[in-house]
Each structure stands twice: as structure tokens, then as C-alpha cells.
Amino acid sequence: MADPTQAAASLENLPLFAENGGNGSGDEWGDTHHSLSGPGQTDLRRSLQARLASASAQRGRGSVPSGQHARRADDDLTALERNGGVLRPMSRGGEVDWGLVRAYREQAADQLAHALRSREGLDDAGRRELGRSIVVELLADHAERALTKGLPIITPDEQIQLAEAIMAALFGLGRLQPLVDDPGIENIEINGHDNVHLIYDDGRIVQGPPVADSDEELIETLSFLATRTGTNERPFSPSNPRLHLRLRDGSRLAATAWITPRPVAVIRKHRLTDIGIKELVDLDMLSPAAAAFLASAVRARKSLVVSGAQGAGKTTLVRALTNELDPMERIGTIETEYELHLHDMPDRHKRIVAWEARPGSGERGPDGRAVGEITLDDLVFDSLRMNLSRLIVGEVRGREVLPMFKAMQSGAGSLSTTHAHSARAAIERLVTCAMEAGQHVTESFAYRQIAEHIDLIVQIELVDDSHSGGKRSRYISEIIAIEPGEHGLPAVTDVFQPGPDGRAVPGTPPIWLGDLERVGFNPRLLDHGGVP
């Protein structure tokens, strides 16, 4: 095989098909497909042309015509041939032979892993270029052997589709890729390989296509994705049956197997990433008065928690609020899986440090921790040496609340999210999460931390009327301010409270309103229904 570090040859130059002049587009993979086209190396092109001449001569001696199948007489078949040989003939929009794609992906992944051992530090672009070269060579080699053995010849369009499918399986999400690329899909629910539901942003729930040929193949795909995350691989096996993973496009995947009757996975897409608070006003998520209040609170270094149901838009609001900060402010983010993606917006955040926890392997070290585990607590400790202006801890679902408290203790202006059905219920939720950390955390300690270190809790409502012909809507319903009260308990002020339609309207100003005025907030926005 030619050196895969050379520039990848265009698929049109593969030996079996160059003389046909085809140029398939592979549009089935959308705008985000991994194209194999590129500038060909002269030596590689000459080698392919020589193979083409050999292939043409083989045809002249009575090889199988294009699109037809021949009997296989020998037993010396490769794994690819035993898996189906080549892509099934198809027209535009036809189905890909995913069994063949999977076999190619396995070979390409093995070769890529071997090649990367001697190329440490290669970036994503370099990995993809290396992968392109490997895929091109695999296809060329197999095509040459197919002619020799009298196997079928596929068309240029089919060749392009096959290569795109292999690249999607190697660097993308394979059969999941078209679903993730669909801008209207918000969540993908998988309950077994052939029981897939797509939840659209307008609330529609549609049966989706199978994402694998079997549950075993689905588990294999999930395991492959878990080990292909780059620097922060995630274990997924019978001894580690739960998987939480950030996909390359920023979507979040949660999966379980071996502890459920069938493998289960949910992919939640983050559709609104590079967004500011004004855009959320345009989307009717909050009023201009509430937007100005929250933006000023963040600039005034008030610490806040955003609460709501799953999919309510909590992370989107935190992302929008942090995008209101000075691009030169030094901030850090700590998450179990990257979701905020502030580090992917260098124009908005020029001095950012983004950490992601690591679960570790199933083995336990002498200290009882999983080998290789990096916890949020570890990351908070490291952050104290990073000259940060503020530290943001992502979603709080359990004992992550303790690192959140530490972040708020170390510096004002932190943000986080949690799940609760009201702003006041969020207080109780955080107390419960804290007490999950062990007997050393008491209820009084948790209440005291909330009272002393959280300034605001913002509640987001998710209302789904799609079942009755309406639509799904998200909006802020409450904003409460918290101060230390009697006996160390939080004292609550309803700064914004639900109006007649459930949306937040101004209530009682917080006692620290002057802090917001110093950063430009107009206090009259809290009078007369939010109109200055």
C-alpha cells in the first residue's frame, strides 16, 4: 500500500472507474460529509493509471460486466468478500451495503490506529487526511482483487457513495450521520437498533430508520464512538455499561447496554451554540427587561443557577449569558461532557480554559478510584492555579454540586444548571444533590452554601402543546434572588414572577440592585411591566 501520509487521491482516479468518467456527488451525506476529493500525488496517480490499464486488459479477457455478479470459486476470500464483496448496485438515493461499510471501517480503523502510533500530536485535519489515504488505498486494492476473482464492478456514483459511507463510519456517525445532520431534529431516541424515534423542534415525533442491522452491531457502533473521541476516550463494556459522550458536532449521547433488555441511546443536539441574549429575546424565550437584568447580573459577577426540565434550554441560556462577557475575560468551564462549547468560539472568548472530566477504566487503583479517572473536584483544584476571573461548572445532577459550591467560593460570577420544576424546588434539588456526596455533607451545610454563594435561580418552562395542534415553547417563568436568612436558610425574593400567561414579569427588586446599576442596568425596567 502506498504511504498513507501522501495526499489522498481523488476517488475518480480509482482503477476500475476512471475510464467511465463518473463523478458521483454523494449528496446523501449532506453538507457535512467527509469528501475524499483532493490533490493527487503524481506518483500515486501514475500507479492508479497503471492499475487501470491492467483492469482494462482483465475486462478484455472476459471479466464479469459492470453490475453483474459471478460465482466465487476459490476459498481465499477476504473478510470484506465474505461480508458481501462489494456495494450492491444502486441508483441515486439507493441503499448502502452497511455490512460492507462496517468491514471496510474495521480495516481502515486498524490501519489508522497503527499509523497514528508513530504520528503523535497529529491534529483532526491530519487524521482525516490520513484516513482518506487509507480508504482510497483499501478501495483500490479491493477493486483490483475483485476483477481478478470475477466479482462485480460498481459504478462511479456507487464508488463515491461507498467511500463517503466509509468515511462517515470512520470519522462521523455512520448511519446516524444523516439524522444528526438534519437541522429540524432535536433528539434521537434509540431503543434497540430498529426502534428509533426522531423528535423535531416543533414537537413532532416520527419513526426513524434502523441505525444498525442488529442490537449487537448497535453496541459495536457505540463502543467504537466511545473509543474514538480523541484525547478523552470513554469505556463502554459489560463492566462499564453506561456511556455519556460528547459527539464531534457537539451533540450529547447517553447510552446503556447489558443492564437494559436492548441497547438504549439518546442523542440530544445543541442547535443554538453561537448565540447571545438578544437572539433569545427574538425567540420569545424572555422579555427585554429580563434579558437586560440577567446580562447585567452576569457582568456584575452574580452567581446564578438555571433550572428547568430536560430540553428546556438551560445550557443555551447559560451559553448566551456567557457570550455577553468581555471577550478578554479569563474564564474556565468544567463539565462532565463538553456542552457549552465556549472554547469553540474564539471570537467571543479569547482567554478560556475548558476542562472535561474523565470517568476512568473499570479497574480500581490503590486509592479506590477508577484508573485514569479525572473528577470535577480534581479540575476545580487545578483551576485555582489558572489565573481565572470566573469558573463555570456545567450541569449539576448529583454530587457535582460540591465542585459547583467550590467554584462559587473561589470566585464570584459562576453559572451552572440543574433539573427542577420551579425555582424554589431547585433549592431543594441542590440540597439533595449535595447530600448524595456522603454523610460528611449535612443538610444545614448544603442550605448554608446555597444561601451564601448563589445569588439568582432562573427557571425555564418547557410547554408542549404539539399533541393538540399547538407547538413547543420555552420561556423564563421565574427569577428569584437568594440571600442568607435565619438559621442559615436561604431567603428568597421574587425578582421576576409568573405573569398571567406564565411568562416572567418584574416583581420585587433584589437588595443588591445598585450593583447592577453600576454596570449599566436601568432600574426602571423593573417598573411598569418592564418598560422604562
XYZ file of C-alpha atoms in Angstrom:
532
model
C 0.000 0.000 0.000
C 1.240 3.477 -0.801
C 2.372 5.694 2.050
C -0.948 6.961 3.551
C 0.674 10.219 4.620
C 0.740 11.299 0.983
C -2.134 13.452 -0.210
C -5.240 11.385 -0.890
C -6.053 10.624 -4.497
C -9.421 11.658 -5.839
C -11.919 8.819 -5.979
C -12.390 9.472 -9.664
C -8.865 8.087 -10.165
C -9.593 4.640 -8.756
C -8.579 1.994 -11.319
C -11.906 0.349 -12.065
C -13.837 3.522 -12.751
C -11.592 6.296 -14.092
C -12.268 5.389 -17.697
C -16.020 5.674 -17.080
C -15.629 9.362 -16.200
C -18.204 9.316 -13.400
C -18.294 11.950 -10.688
C -20.833 10.921 -8.064
C -21.735 13.560 -5.563
C -22.637 11.535 -2.511
C -25.321 14.106 -1.663
C -26.991 11.619 0.653
C -24.466 12.659 3.288
C -25.475 16.329 3.297
C -23.197 19.324 3.545
C -21.123 17.838 6.360
C -19.967 14.664 4.597
C -16.279 13.788 4.591
C -15.280 14.262 0.956
C -12.371 12.222 -0.333
C -11.531 14.535 -3.217
C -8.187 16.250 -3.035
C -4.980 16.961 -4.929
C -3.482 13.636 -6.067
C 0.188 12.809 -5.712
C 1.846 12.368 -9.143
C 3.416 9.023 -8.233
C 0.171 7.740 -6.772
C -1.776 8.845 -9.843
C 0.654 7.025 -12.127
C 0.276 3.913 -10.014
C -3.501 4.099 -10.279
C -3.297 4.619 -14.043
C -1.162 1.510 -14.310
C -3.792 -0.411 -12.366
C -6.451 0.937 -14.720
C -4.563 -0.414 -17.717
C -4.325 -3.775 -16.000
C -8.040 -3.684 -15.157
C -8.968 -2.884 -18.758
C -6.893 -5.788 -20.007
C -8.609 -8.041 -17.474
C -12.011 -6.942 -18.783
C -10.950 -7.795 -22.307
C -10.282 -11.363 -21.231
C -13.913 -11.852 -20.255
C -14.282 -10.492 -16.742
C -17.739 -10.013 -15.284
C -19.551 -6.981 -16.780
C -20.402 -3.968 -14.643
C -23.298 -4.509 -12.264
C -23.389 -8.316 -12.664
C -22.422 -10.972 -10.122
C -20.241 -14.036 -10.604
C -19.827 -17.266 -8.678
C -16.831 -17.367 -6.357
C -14.772 -20.480 -6.965
C -11.850 -20.015 -4.582
C -11.847 -20.200 -0.819
C -9.246 -17.463 -0.361
C -11.771 -14.694 0.270
C -11.028 -11.657 2.372
C -13.241 -10.633 5.280
C -14.712 -7.983 3.028
C -15.635 -10.523 0.361
C -17.182 -12.865 2.906
C -19.225 -9.896 4.096
C -20.747 -9.251 0.682
C -17.869 -8.469 -1.628
C -18.840 -5.041 -2.902
C -21.544 -2.438 -2.650
C -24.868 -3.582 -4.054
C -25.729 -1.902 -7.367
C -27.962 1.107 -6.720
C -29.409 4.180 -8.311
C -29.226 7.688 -6.841
C -30.805 7.526 -3.395
C -30.242 3.761 -3.185
C -29.267 1.956 -0.021
C -25.698 1.488 1.124
C -24.454 -2.013 1.949
C -23.720 -1.236 5.589
C -22.276 -4.663 6.267
C -19.598 -3.939 3.701
C -19.081 -0.432 5.082
C -18.609 -1.862 8.573
C -15.991 -4.330 7.329
C -14.117 -1.568 5.496
C -14.311 0.656 8.568
C -12.774 -2.052 10.733
C -9.838 -2.446 8.353
C -9.402 1.303 7.937
C -9.629 1.913 11.699
C -6.973 -0.731 12.400
C -4.624 0.740 9.810
C -5.290 4.274 11.026
C -4.599 3.339 14.659
C -1.339 1.655 13.631
C -0.258 4.658 11.555
C -1.084 7.121 14.346
C 1.245 5.376 16.804
C 4.183 6.959 15.002
C 2.430 10.276 14.452
C 1.641 11.587 17.925
C 0.180 15.069 18.032
C -1.499 14.833 14.628
C -4.497 17.178 14.578
C -8.003 16.331 13.351
C -7.303 17.575 9.840
C -4.198 15.401 9.660
C -6.111 12.385 10.955
C -8.796 12.854 8.324
C -6.217 13.221 5.558
C -4.513 10.067 6.746
C -7.870 8.304 6.857
C -8.720 9.449 3.323
C -5.499 7.950 2.003
C -6.159 4.672 3.777
C -9.743 4.436 2.487
C -8.658 5.208 -1.101
C -5.972 2.534 -0.963
C -8.340 -0.037 0.532
C -10.867 0.574 -2.226
C -8.212 0.443 -4.947
C -6.724 -2.763 -3.611
C -10.086 -4.471 -3.237
C -11.240 -3.329 -6.673
C -8.171 -4.855 -8.266
C -8.767 -8.155 -6.476
C -12.458 -8.055 -7.376
C -11.591 -8.101 -11.075
C -9.107 -10.897 -10.593
C -11.709 -13.043 -8.822
C -14.541 -12.227 -11.220
C -16.518 -10.202 -8.683
C -18.933 -7.420 -9.708
C -17.875 -3.958 -10.803
C -19.727 -0.979 -9.344
C -20.388 2.362 -10.954
C -18.531 5.613 -10.201
C -21.560 7.001 -8.348
C -21.723 3.872 -6.216
C -17.998 4.089 -5.593
C -18.338 7.662 -4.327
C -21.233 6.668 -2.060
C -19.286 3.721 -0.684
C -16.259 5.887 0.086
C -18.394 8.589 1.693
C -20.154 5.965 3.819
C -16.830 4.524 4.973
C -15.557 7.983 5.892
C -18.819 8.722 7.722
C -18.414 5.488 9.682
C -14.727 6.155 10.375
C -14.848 9.848 11.276
C -18.563 10.576 11.533
C -21.508 8.633 12.917
C -22.200 6.171 10.128
C -25.909 5.507 9.751
C -26.648 8.080 12.444
C -24.959 10.873 10.489
C -27.932 11.894 8.280
C -30.152 12.086 11.385
C -27.685 14.250 13.293
C -27.230 16.454 10.217
C -30.982 17.119 9.923
C -31.413 20.670 11.313
C -35.030 20.033 12.319
C -34.298 17.066 14.581
C -33.736 17.931 18.232
C -33.499 14.498 19.866
C -32.870 10.983 18.580
C -34.198 8.133 20.742
C -32.889 4.630 20.095
C -34.443 1.656 21.888
C -32.784 -1.160 20.009
C -31.317 -0.946 16.507
C -34.695 -0.918 14.718
C -36.809 1.106 17.174
C -35.810 4.709 16.518
C -37.841 7.856 17.165
C -36.978 11.350 15.984
C -38.208 14.343 17.992
C -38.364 17.514 15.909
C -38.070 21.063 17.174
C -41.790 21.618 16.564
C -42.689 18.703 18.856
C -43.398 16.091 16.171
C -42.345 12.529 16.951
C -41.560 10.448 13.858
C -40.486 6.823 13.489
C -36.916 6.780 12.211
C -34.989 4.245 10.129
C -32.937 1.431 11.689
C -29.492 2.635 12.732
C -27.873 -0.814 12.623
C -28.613 -4.304 11.341
C -28.762 -5.789 14.845
C -28.523 -4.821 18.504
C -25.029 -6.315 18.562
C -23.976 -4.018 15.738
C -25.516 -1.031 17.550
C -23.449 -1.822 20.662
C -20.368 -2.180 18.472
C -21.046 1.231 16.928
C -21.489 2.872 20.328
C -18.288 1.256 21.596
C -16.425 2.476 18.520
C -17.689 6.026 19.064
C -16.686 5.876 22.733
C -13.093 4.961 21.910
C -12.787 7.448 19.061
C -13.319 10.683 20.970
C -9.653 11.626 20.691
C -7.996 12.632 23.959
C -10.811 11.640 26.327
C -11.965 8.127 25.487
C -14.924 6.616 27.348
C -15.230 2.941 28.308
C -18.376 1.074 27.192
C -18.452 -2.617 28.027
C -20.277 -5.116 30.267
C -18.183 -3.815 33.181
C -18.937 -0.183 32.166
C -22.499 -0.415 30.801
C -23.279 3.333 30.937
C -21.943 5.817 28.410
C -22.034 9.612 28.385
C -20.315 11.083 25.385
C -19.871 14.328 23.503
C -20.019 13.797 19.758
C -17.802 15.705 17.357
C -20.582 18.092 16.330
C -21.260 18.966 19.980
C -24.315 16.737 20.408
C -24.603 14.762 23.641
C -25.030 10.987 23.601
C -26.178 8.924 26.576
C -26.402 5.145 26.255
C -26.816 1.958 28.263
C -26.465 -1.708 27.361
C -26.262 -5.011 29.217
C -28.430 -3.547 32.013
C -31.442 -2.944 29.741
C -33.326 -5.527 27.635
C -31.976 -3.848 24.495
C -29.284 -1.202 23.990
C -30.704 2.278 24.555
C -29.254 5.584 23.381
C -30.405 9.188 23.220
C -28.690 11.897 21.193
C -29.530 15.463 22.152
C -28.469 18.067 19.643
C -27.387 21.582 20.559
C -28.878 23.632 17.753
C -28.161 27.078 19.214
C -24.488 27.468 20.071
C -23.110 30.802 18.894
C -25.987 32.809 20.336
C -26.456 35.887 22.500
C -29.166 37.031 24.891
C -30.752 39.314 22.266
C -31.361 36.329 19.993
C -33.204 34.591 22.829
C -35.413 37.666 23.183
C -36.177 37.392 19.459
C -37.090 33.730 20.031
C -39.543 34.875 22.750
C -37.703 32.980 25.468
C -37.585 36.029 27.736
C -38.580 39.691 27.789
C -36.167 42.563 27.079
C -36.390 43.514 30.768
C -35.440 40.017 31.946
C -32.661 39.865 29.344
C -31.184 43.181 30.488
C -31.448 42.118 34.135
C -29.684 38.770 33.618
C -26.971 40.202 31.358
C -26.257 42.892 33.952
C -26.239 40.312 36.752
C -23.595 38.278 34.945
C -21.482 41.365 34.250
C -21.856 42.350 37.926
C -20.414 38.915 38.842
C -23.553 37.489 40.413
C -23.555 33.677 40.600
C -26.629 32.026 39.164
C -28.156 28.619 38.549
C -30.512 27.930 35.635
C -33.219 25.357 36.394
C -35.733 23.530 34.224
C -36.775 20.251 32.669
C -34.720 18.232 30.220
C -34.525 20.012 26.889
C -35.875 23.279 28.285
C -32.894 25.298 27.059
C -30.846 25.642 30.242
C -27.463 25.203 28.573
C -28.499 27.536 25.758
C -29.313 30.297 28.256
C -26.005 29.847 30.111
C -24.159 29.935 26.795
C -25.977 33.111 25.761
C -25.248 34.821 29.079
C -21.535 33.988 28.974
C -21.434 35.331 25.435
C -22.317 38.731 26.936
C -18.981 38.830 28.776
C -15.921 40.754 27.654
C -14.059 38.523 25.134
C -10.828 39.224 27.023
C -12.114 37.991 30.385
C -10.249 34.903 31.579
C -12.871 32.216 32.241
C -12.850 28.469 32.810
C -15.505 25.818 32.194
C -15.698 22.446 33.942
C -18.118 19.811 32.608
C -18.652 16.075 32.719
C -19.021 16.263 28.917
C -18.438 19.400 26.876
C -21.788 21.075 26.174
C -21.202 24.806 26.474
C -18.569 24.831 23.699
C -17.368 28.290 24.624
C -13.861 27.183 23.616
C -15.169 26.684 20.078
C -15.998 30.406 19.807
C -12.599 32.161 19.880
C -14.062 35.451 18.678
C -16.336 35.582 21.740
C -13.914 34.062 24.277
C -10.240 34.672 23.626
C -8.918 33.621 27.056
C -10.759 30.454 28.001
C -9.734 27.162 29.587
C -12.210 24.304 29.062
C -11.951 21.101 31.114
C -13.810 17.813 30.660
C -13.940 15.109 33.325
C -12.778 11.575 32.567
C -14.564 8.513 34.012
C -11.530 6.213 34.002
C -11.465 2.486 33.328
C -13.257 -0.276 35.199
C -10.120 -1.099 37.187
C -9.575 0.398 40.634
C -6.332 1.810 41.924
C -4.938 1.602 45.488
C -6.968 4.694 46.412
C -10.212 3.021 45.329
C -10.674 5.337 42.336
C -11.065 4.143 38.766
C -7.711 4.123 36.995
C -7.314 7.283 34.923
C -10.358 8.983 36.456
C -10.353 12.790 36.492
C -13.228 14.192 38.566
C -14.803 17.628 38.637
C -13.236 18.072 42.073
C -9.808 17.450 40.538
C -10.497 20.016 37.850
C -11.690 22.656 40.321
C -8.438 22.151 42.243
C -6.405 22.580 39.042
C -8.392 25.664 38.062
C -7.177 27.551 41.135
C -3.735 27.840 39.503
C -5.016 29.086 36.151
C -5.489 32.795 36.890
C -9.220 32.638 36.158
C -11.587 35.548 36.535
C -14.592 33.224 36.893
C -15.277 29.496 36.785
C -18.375 27.898 35.243
C -19.463 24.387 36.254
C -21.856 22.689 33.841
C -24.883 20.589 34.674
C -25.449 19.510 38.300
C -27.170 16.123 38.557
C -25.729 14.819 41.817
C -22.531 15.223 43.750
C -21.286 17.660 41.067
C -22.926 20.293 43.269
C -19.933 20.248 45.621
C -17.485 21.321 42.886
C -20.066 23.969 41.957
C -20.037 25.276 45.538
C -16.229 25.320 45.471
C -16.244 27.225 42.191
C -18.592 29.815 43.659
C -16.443 30.065 46.787
C -13.269 30.631 44.770
C -14.684 33.489 42.723
C -17.916 35.338 42.055
C -19.846 35.153 38.821
C -20.195 31.394 38.368
C -23.017 29.781 36.369
C -24.485 26.287 36.393
C -27.652 24.320 35.550
C -29.852 21.777 37.309
C -33.172 19.961 36.865
C -36.216 21.138 38.843
C -39.844 22.118 38.205
C -39.639 25.523 39.907
C -37.051 27.972 41.185
C -37.769 27.121 44.820
C -37.720 23.412 44.033
C -34.243 23.960 42.595
C -33.025 24.869 46.091
C -34.269 21.537 47.449
C -32.826 19.746 44.429
C -29.369 21.189 45.099
C -29.593 20.177 48.770
C -30.478 16.619 47.753
C -27.598 16.533 45.267
C -25.159 17.720 47.927
C -26.240 15.066 50.414
C -25.630 12.351 47.800
C -21.918 13.036 48.262
C -21.927 11.200 51.600
C -22.590 11.508 55.299
C -19.973 14.233 55.669
C -22.369 16.639 53.885
C -25.224 17.692 56.142
C -28.475 19.362 55.207
C -27.547 22.520 57.108
C -24.204 22.707 55.274
C -25.947 22.450 51.902
C -28.507 25.144 52.729
C -25.754 27.434 54.004
C -23.714 27.036 50.810
C -26.754 27.882 48.685
C -27.633 30.915 50.798
C -24.104 32.296 50.807
C -22.913 31.578 47.270
C -25.905 31.549 44.875
C -27.354 34.949 44.004
C -30.038 34.010 41.452
C -32.014 30.998 40.289
C -33.623 31.257 36.851
C -36.493 28.900 35.995
C -37.238 27.906 32.375
C -40.575 26.347 31.424
C -41.000 23.924 28.536
C -44.617 23.790 27.340
C -45.505 21.188 24.709
C -48.881 21.698 23.016
C -47.926 19.794 19.862
C -50.299 16.935 20.757
C -53.253 19.333 20.395
C -52.078 21.048 17.236
C -50.006 23.687 19.006
C -46.260 23.960 19.313
C -43.489 23.619 21.851
C -42.429 26.799 23.603
C -39.671 27.628 26.063
C -39.663 30.685 28.265
C -38.372 32.018 31.565
C -41.100 31.917 34.207
C -39.234 32.936 37.383
C -36.099 34.656 38.586
C -35.534 34.562 42.337
C -32.760 36.223 44.335
C -31.230 34.425 47.302
C -29.736 35.888 50.460
C -28.709 34.294 53.779
C -31.761 34.153 56.043
C -32.496 32.971 59.545
C -30.733 29.852 60.812
C -28.555 29.714 57.691
C -31.504 29.036 55.391
C -31.883 30.832 52.046
C -34.159 33.887 51.998
C -35.944 34.283 48.659
C -37.020 37.408 46.745
C -39.237 37.064 43.653
C -37.435 39.435 41.270
C -39.454 38.118 38.304
C -42.576 36.041 38.817
C -45.051 34.285 36.512
C -47.496 36.638 34.798
C -50.985 35.774 33.510
C -49.509 33.744 30.630
C -46.855 32.116 32.807
C -44.013 34.252 31.493
C -41.797 36.158 33.906
C -42.786 39.738 34.739
C -40.976 42.120 37.143
C -41.638 41.655 40.840
C -39.551 42.827 43.800
C -36.047 44.195 43.093
C -33.129 42.476 44.860
C -31.349 44.297 47.668
C -28.179 44.462 45.554
C -29.849 46.276 42.638
C -27.208 49.003 42.945
C -24.540 46.505 41.842
C -26.402 46.114 38.545
C -26.814 49.853 38.083
C -23.031 50.217 38.289
C -22.667 48.024 35.184
C -25.336 49.927 33.245
C -28.667 48.377 34.219
C -31.685 50.703 34.070
C -33.728 50.038 37.251
C -36.862 51.435 35.605
C -37.009 48.196 33.621
C -38.340 46.616 36.810
C -41.216 49.134 36.922
C -44.353 49.473 34.789
C -44.329 45.917 33.486
C -40.723 46.060 32.363
C -40.946 49.187 30.168
C -38.577 52.069 31.127
